[in-house]
Amino acid sequence: MNARISEMDKIKWENSVWFFDIDDTLSDTSDVSSDATEGIRRVFKNKYGDDTALAVKNQVNAYYNLMLSGYRVKNEKGWESVEGGKEAFQNLLQTVEKFQPSIVKEFGAMKKWSREIFVKMASDRLGISVTPELVHEAVDAYWVELSRITSAYPDAVELIKEIKIHNRPIYLLTSSDARLKMQPDGKFIYDPVYSEALKRERIELLREKGIDFNILSIGDPEDKPHRDFFEKAIKKASEEYGSSIDLSNSIMVGDSFSGDLQTPKEQMGFGLVVLVDRTKPHLEVIDEHQINTDNLMQVTKFII
Ligand SMILES: [Mg+2]
């Protein structure tokens, strides 16, 4: 399986164009998510006291962790390590979907990651009635806290520096944060402009943490892994680049094969895709267009 490095058609630095996913590729978003719900706890504490606030926080974390572990399952056996298994995950999806009938209708798919919905579900479960204002305040506090405590991975900062030394462009492509608005009837609506603006604010803060980039493209409303999500990013990147980008000299880096890499690799002809998984030390050459590694600096071995 393991193709040899020498068989790869290496991309030249001087032609290289770099595309990166952000969350869990450049920054430790999901690692700090459980701590960021401290923001939700603080907001609920002011209104409902310590015990209820802690219960809401823990329940939101449970929903998020179940969503994340279900999302990361790669095969049937993978469900064994998900608490409650496939059934629990599917129940969660169904419940989340029930809160957003107009979104499904208008945009064709539900938003899985809305922290607003997780907060509402946690409140319902605990028998607390919440206003849209409270939900929005709690989720704002969550994202502010997350932006404050998230950090960029050292290997990511190092690679970004290296790319900038070579004076090559860096384009970031990121999913929507699905910042939904609760309505008085308890259902949620989606305004892509609002959601995108909030994500942009959050990502701009990463510049201070060593993530330098040319431009950012966000998955509102078309999101990964849809081809339109990547087409939009490439179009924006080409405008910034000043000419059309040769995708065979482009590199896409992400932490999810199906979310970040499959479409660029299999449908769009990217020269190289890089799957990062920092849970175990490794460098695997999957084929002439893909490497898997725990350290992004390994990518420089494939550029000449
Ligand atoms: Mg990611």
Short mmCIF file of C-alpha atoms and ligand atoms in Angstrom, two decimals:
data_model
loop_
_atom_site.label_atom_id
_atom_site.label_comp_id
_atom_site.label_asym_id
_atom_site.label_seq_id
_atom_site.Cartn_x
_atom_site.Cartn_y
_atom_site.Cartn_z
CA MET A 1 0.00 0.00 0.00
CA ASN A 2 2.75 2.36 0.99
CA ALA A 3 3.93 4.08 -2.16
CA ARG A 4 7.49 5.35 -2.14
CA ILE A 5 8.21 9.01 -1.74
CA SER A 6 10.47 8.96 -4.81
CA GLU A 7 7.53 7.90 -6.99
CA MET A 8 5.71 11.11 -6.28
CA ASP A 9 5.69 13.93 -8.74
CA LYS A 10 6.81 16.63 -6.37
CA ILE A 11 5.34 20.10 -6.42
CA LYS A 12 7.82 22.98 -6.69
CA TRP A 13 7.80 25.59 -3.97
CA GLU A 14 7.71 28.37 -6.54
CA ASN A 15 4.42 27.02 -7.97
CA SER A 16 2.83 25.81 -4.77
CA VAL A 17 -0.54 27.12 -3.64
CA TRP A 18 -1.70 26.16 -0.16
CA PHE A 19 -5.19 25.46 1.09
CA PHE A 20 -5.93 24.58 4.70
CA ASP A 21 -8.86 23.51 6.79
CA ILE A 22 -8.71 25.34 10.13
CA ASP A 23 -10.47 23.60 13.01
CA ASP A 24 -8.42 20.65 14.29
CA THR A 25 -5.97 21.08 11.42
CA LEU A 26 -4.34 24.39 12.37
CA SER A 27 -5.98 24.99 15.75
CA ASP A 28 -7.09 22.71 18.58
CA THR A 29 -10.80 23.59 18.38
CA SER A 30 -12.43 20.35 19.47
CA ASP A 31 -9.85 19.79 22.23
CA VAL A 32 -10.89 23.05 23.89
CA SER A 33 -14.61 22.84 23.16
CA SER A 34 -15.51 21.25 26.52
CA ASP A 35 -13.67 24.04 28.31
CA ALA A 36 -15.30 26.73 26.19
CA THR A 37 -18.73 25.70 27.49
CA GLU A 38 -17.59 27.44 30.67
CA GLY A 39 -18.95 30.52 28.87
CA ILE A 40 -22.39 28.88 28.69
CA ARG A 41 -22.20 27.94 32.38
CA ARG A 42 -21.42 31.54 33.40
CA VAL A 43 -24.39 32.96 31.52
CA PHE A 44 -26.81 30.36 32.93
CA LYS A 45 -25.41 30.80 36.46
CA ASN A 46 -26.52 34.42 36.57
CA LYS A 47 -30.07 33.37 35.93
CA TYR A 48 -30.49 29.85 37.29
CA GLY A 49 -27.73 29.34 39.86
CA ASP A 50 -24.76 27.01 40.08
CA ASP A 51 -26.30 23.57 39.87
CA THR A 52 -28.51 24.18 36.87
CA ALA A 53 -25.76 26.06 35.06
CA LEU A 54 -23.35 23.14 35.53
CA ALA A 55 -25.98 20.65 34.38
CA VAL A 56 -26.58 22.67 31.18
CA LYS A 57 -22.85 22.87 30.51
CA ASN A 58 -22.40 19.11 30.98
CA GLN A 59 -25.36 18.30 28.77
CA VAL A 60 -24.14 20.57 25.97
CA ASN A 61 -20.75 18.84 26.18
CA ALA A 62 -22.44 15.44 26.00
CA TYR A 63 -24.32 16.43 22.81
CA TYR A 64 -21.21 17.90 21.22
CA ASN A 65 -19.07 14.87 22.09
CA LEU A 66 -21.65 12.47 20.71
CA MET A 67 -21.91 14.50 17.49
CA LEU A 68 -18.13 14.57 17.15
CA SER A 69 -17.57 10.89 17.88
CA GLY A 70 -20.35 9.89 15.47
CA TYR A 71 -18.92 12.19 12.79
CA ARG A 72 -15.50 10.56 13.18
CA VAL A 73 -16.70 6.97 12.83
CA LYS A 74 -15.07 5.48 9.72
CA ASN A 75 -16.64 1.98 9.64
CA GLU A 76 -19.23 -0.18 11.43
CA LYS A 77 -16.73 -1.31 14.04
CA GLY A 78 -16.13 2.32 14.93
CA TRP A 79 -19.58 2.55 16.54
CA GLU A 80 -18.36 0.35 19.40
CA SER A 81 -16.41 3.27 20.83
CA VAL A 82 -19.34 5.71 20.59
CA GLU A 83 -21.35 5.99 23.80
CA GLY A 84 -24.83 4.63 23.06
CA GLY A 85 -23.61 3.47 19.63
CA LYS A 86 -25.07 4.32 16.25
CA GLU A 87 -28.58 4.52 17.68
CA ALA A 88 -27.68 7.32 20.11
CA PHE A 89 -26.01 9.26 17.31
CA GLN A 90 -28.97 8.86 14.97
CA ASN A 91 -31.38 9.94 17.70
CA LEU A 92 -29.26 13.02 18.25
CA LEU A 93 -29.32 13.86 14.54
CA GLN A 94 -33.09 13.44 14.41
CA THR A 95 -33.63 15.69 17.41
CA VAL A 96 -31.29 18.38 16.10
CA GLU A 97 -33.09 18.29 12.76
CA LYS A 98 -36.51 18.82 14.40
CA PHE A 99 -35.42 22.25 15.59
CA GLN A 100 -34.71 23.54 12.10
CA PRO A 101 -37.54 22.67 9.67
CA SER A 102 -37.15 25.90 7.67
CA ILE A 103 -33.40 25.42 7.27
CA VAL A 104 -33.78 21.91 5.92
CA LYS A 105 -36.42 23.16 3.52
CA GLU A 106 -34.54 26.21 2.29
CA PHE A 107 -30.94 24.96 2.29
CA GLY A 108 -31.48 21.26 1.69
CA ALA A 109 -29.62 20.02 4.76
CA MET A 110 -29.61 20.54 8.47
CA LYS A 111 -26.89 22.25 10.45
CA LYS A 112 -25.44 19.62 12.74
CA TRP A 113 -23.08 21.71 14.83
CA SER A 114 -25.25 24.54 16.05
CA ARG A 115 -24.31 25.21 19.66
CA GLU A 116 -27.53 27.24 19.90
CA ILE A 117 -29.55 24.07 19.33
CA PHE A 118 -27.43 22.10 21.80
CA VAL A 119 -28.14 24.75 24.46
CA LYS A 120 -31.87 24.69 23.73
CA MET A 121 -31.94 20.88 23.83
CA ALA A 122 -30.04 20.82 27.13
CA SER A 123 -32.46 23.36 28.62
CA ASP A 124 -35.50 21.38 27.44
CA ARG A 125 -34.08 18.22 28.89
CA LEU A 126 -33.52 19.89 32.26
CA GLY A 127 -36.97 21.46 32.22
CA ILE A 128 -35.77 25.07 32.01
CA SER A 129 -37.52 27.52 29.73
CA VAL A 130 -35.12 29.77 27.84
CA THR A 131 -35.56 32.88 25.71
CA PRO A 132 -33.77 33.39 22.40
CA GLU A 133 -31.78 36.19 24.06
CA LEU A 134 -30.44 33.86 26.74
CA VAL A 135 -29.50 31.18 24.20
CA HIS A 136 -27.70 33.71 22.02
CA GLU A 137 -25.89 35.26 24.97
CA ALA A 138 -24.73 31.84 26.19
CA VAL A 139 -23.50 30.77 22.75
CA ASP A 140 -21.74 34.10 22.17
CA ALA A 141 -19.96 33.55 25.49
CA TYR A 142 -19.00 30.04 24.33
CA TRP A 143 -17.40 31.25 21.10
CA VAL A 144 -15.63 34.15 22.81
CA GLU A 145 -14.20 31.72 25.35
CA LEU A 146 -13.26 29.22 22.63
CA SER A 147 -11.44 31.91 20.63
CA ARG A 148 -9.57 32.97 23.76
CA ILE A 149 -8.37 29.49 24.77
CA THR A 150 -7.77 27.89 21.38
CA SER A 151 -4.20 27.67 20.22
CA ALA A 152 -2.47 26.96 16.95
CA TYR A 153 -0.56 23.69 16.73
CA PRO A 154 3.23 24.37 16.74
CA ASP A 155 3.81 22.27 13.60
CA ALA A 156 1.11 24.26 11.82
CA VAL A 157 2.68 27.58 12.80
CA GLU A 158 6.05 26.30 11.62
CA LEU A 159 4.71 25.21 8.22
CA ILE A 160 2.91 28.50 7.75
CA LYS A 161 6.18 30.35 8.43
CA GLU A 162 7.98 28.14 5.94
CA ILE A 163 5.37 28.83 3.26
CA LYS A 164 5.67 32.55 3.88
CA ILE A 165 9.48 32.35 3.65
CA HIS A 166 8.90 30.95 0.16
CA ASN A 167 6.49 33.79 -0.44
CA ARG A 168 3.62 31.48 -1.43
CA PRO A 169 -0.09 32.08 -0.82
CA ILE A 170 -2.14 30.53 1.98
CA TYR A 171 -5.89 30.15 1.63
CA LEU A 172 -8.08 28.96 4.46
CA LEU A 173 -11.31 27.04 3.87
CA THR A 174 -13.54 26.47 6.82
CA SER A 175 -16.94 25.08 7.66
CA SER A 176 -19.74 27.23 8.89
CA ASP A 177 -20.05 27.52 12.68
CA ALA A 178 -23.82 27.28 12.03
CA ARG A 179 -24.65 30.31 14.13
CA LEU A 180 -28.41 29.93 14.15
CA LYS A 181 -31.04 32.27 15.55
CA MET A 182 -33.71 30.95 17.87
CA GLN A 183 -37.25 32.16 17.21
CA PRO A 184 -39.94 32.76 19.85
CA ASP A 185 -41.53 29.42 18.88
CA GLY A 186 -38.34 27.58 19.85
CA LYS A 187 -37.33 26.74 16.27
CA PHE A 188 -34.17 28.01 14.60
CA ILE A 189 -33.44 29.96 11.45
CA TYR A 190 -30.23 30.42 9.49
CA ASP A 191 -28.93 33.66 8.05
CA PRO A 192 -25.73 32.80 6.13
CA VAL A 193 -24.49 36.41 6.18
CA TYR A 194 -24.79 36.64 9.98
CA SER A 195 -23.23 33.20 10.51
CA GLU A 196 -20.34 33.91 8.15
CA ALA A 197 -19.55 37.30 9.70
CA LEU A 198 -19.25 35.74 13.16
CA LYS A 199 -16.95 33.00 11.93
CA ARG A 200 -14.77 35.54 10.12
CA GLU A 201 -14.31 37.47 13.38
CA ARG A 202 -13.30 34.28 15.19
CA ILE A 203 -10.78 33.22 12.56
CA GLU A 204 -9.19 36.68 12.22
CA LEU A 205 -8.10 36.28 15.87
CA LEU A 206 -5.93 33.31 14.84
CA ARG A 207 -3.52 35.69 13.10
CA GLU A 208 -2.31 36.72 16.56
CA LYS A 209 -1.57 33.06 17.26
CA GLY A 210 0.70 32.59 14.25
CA ILE A 211 -1.80 31.62 11.56
CA ASP A 212 -0.95 34.01 8.76
CA PHE A 213 -3.12 33.76 5.66
CA ASN A 214 -4.05 35.56 2.47
CA ILE A 215 -7.79 35.03 2.50
CA LEU A 216 -10.47 32.97 4.14
CA SER A 217 -13.47 31.24 2.57
CA ILE A 218 -16.33 30.10 4.81
CA GLY A 219 -18.96 27.40 4.28
CA ASP A 220 -22.04 29.61 4.51
CA PRO A 221 -24.29 28.52 2.99
CA GLU A 222 -22.65 25.84 0.80
CA ASP A 223 -20.51 23.71 3.06
CA LYS A 224 -17.98 20.91 2.77
CA PRO A 225 -17.73 18.33 1.37
CA HIS A 226 -19.88 19.76 -1.44
CA ARG A 227 -17.89 20.69 -4.52
CA ASP A 228 -19.45 24.18 -4.51
CA PHE A 229 -17.75 24.86 -1.19
CA PHE A 230 -14.34 24.22 -2.78
CA GLU A 231 -15.21 26.00 -6.04
CA LYS A 232 -16.15 29.12 -4.09
CA ALA A 233 -12.85 29.04 -2.20
CA ILE A 234 -10.81 28.53 -5.38
CA LYS A 235 -12.62 31.35 -7.12
CA LYS A 236 -11.88 33.73 -4.24
CA ALA A 237 -8.30 32.49 -4.09
CA SER A 238 -7.80 33.03 -7.86
CA GLU A 239 -9.03 36.61 -7.55
CA GLU A 240 -6.51 37.24 -4.80
CA TYR A 241 -3.77 35.35 -6.65
CA GLY A 242 -4.28 37.45 -9.75
CA SER A 243 -4.60 34.55 -12.19
CA SER A 244 -6.21 31.17 -12.35
CA ILE A 245 -4.73 28.63 -9.97
CA ASP A 246 -3.25 25.39 -11.30
CA LEU A 247 -4.77 22.82 -8.99
CA SER A 248 -2.11 20.26 -9.84
CA ASN A 249 0.29 22.53 -7.92
CA SER A 250 -2.16 22.96 -5.07
CA ILE A 251 -2.00 21.31 -1.68
CA MET A 252 -5.04 20.79 0.56
CA VAL A 253 -4.47 20.03 4.23
CA GLY A 254 -7.21 18.79 6.58
CA ASP A 255 -8.09 16.50 9.46
CA SER A 256 -11.06 14.77 7.81
CA PHE A 257 -10.62 12.78 4.59
CA SER A 258 -14.30 12.84 3.66
CA GLY A 259 -14.84 16.45 4.73
CA ASP A 260 -11.66 18.18 3.61
CA LEU A 261 -9.77 16.03 1.15
CA GLN A 262 -11.86 13.59 -0.84
CA THR A 263 -13.47 16.17 -3.13
CA PRO A 264 -10.21 18.07 -3.89
CA LYS A 265 -8.36 14.80 -4.49
CA GLU A 266 -10.92 12.77 -6.41
CA GLN A 267 -12.96 15.41 -8.20
CA MET A 268 -10.76 18.47 -8.58
CA GLY A 269 -7.27 17.22 -9.33
CA PHE A 270 -5.35 18.71 -6.44
CA GLY A 271 -1.65 17.78 -6.67
CA LEU A 272 -1.42 16.71 -3.05
CA VAL A 273 -3.78 16.25 -0.11
CA VAL A 274 -2.51 15.87 3.43
CA LEU A 275 -4.49 14.15 6.18
CA VAL A 276 -3.31 15.21 9.63
CA ASP A 277 -3.96 13.02 12.68
CA ARG A 278 -1.89 14.02 15.69
CA THR A 279 -2.99 11.10 17.89
CA LYS A 280 -0.12 8.85 16.74
CA PRO A 281 3.31 9.48 15.18
CA HIS A 282 3.24 8.48 11.52
CA LEU A 283 4.07 9.39 7.95
CA GLU A 284 2.33 7.36 5.28
CA VAL A 285 2.39 7.87 1.56
CA ILE A 286 -1.05 6.64 0.52
CA ASP A 287 -0.55 7.22 -3.20
CA GLU A 288 1.05 9.86 -5.41
CA HIS A 289 -1.54 12.43 -4.36
CA GLN A 290 -1.96 11.80 -0.64
CA ILE A 291 0.10 11.63 2.51
CA ASN A 292 -1.09 11.05 6.08
CA THR A 293 0.93 12.40 8.98
CA ASP A 294 0.85 13.67 12.54
CA ASN A 295 3.19 16.58 11.82
CA LEU A 296 2.57 19.14 9.12
CA MET A 297 6.26 19.88 8.66
CA GLN A 298 6.53 16.44 7.01
CA VAL A 299 4.79 17.97 4.02
CA THR A 300 7.93 19.92 3.16
CA LYS A 301 9.59 16.61 2.16
CA PHE A 302 7.19 16.46 -0.76
CA ILE A 303 7.88 19.94 -2.09
CA ILE A 304 11.08 20.77 -4.00
MG MG B 1 -11.32 20.30 10.68
#
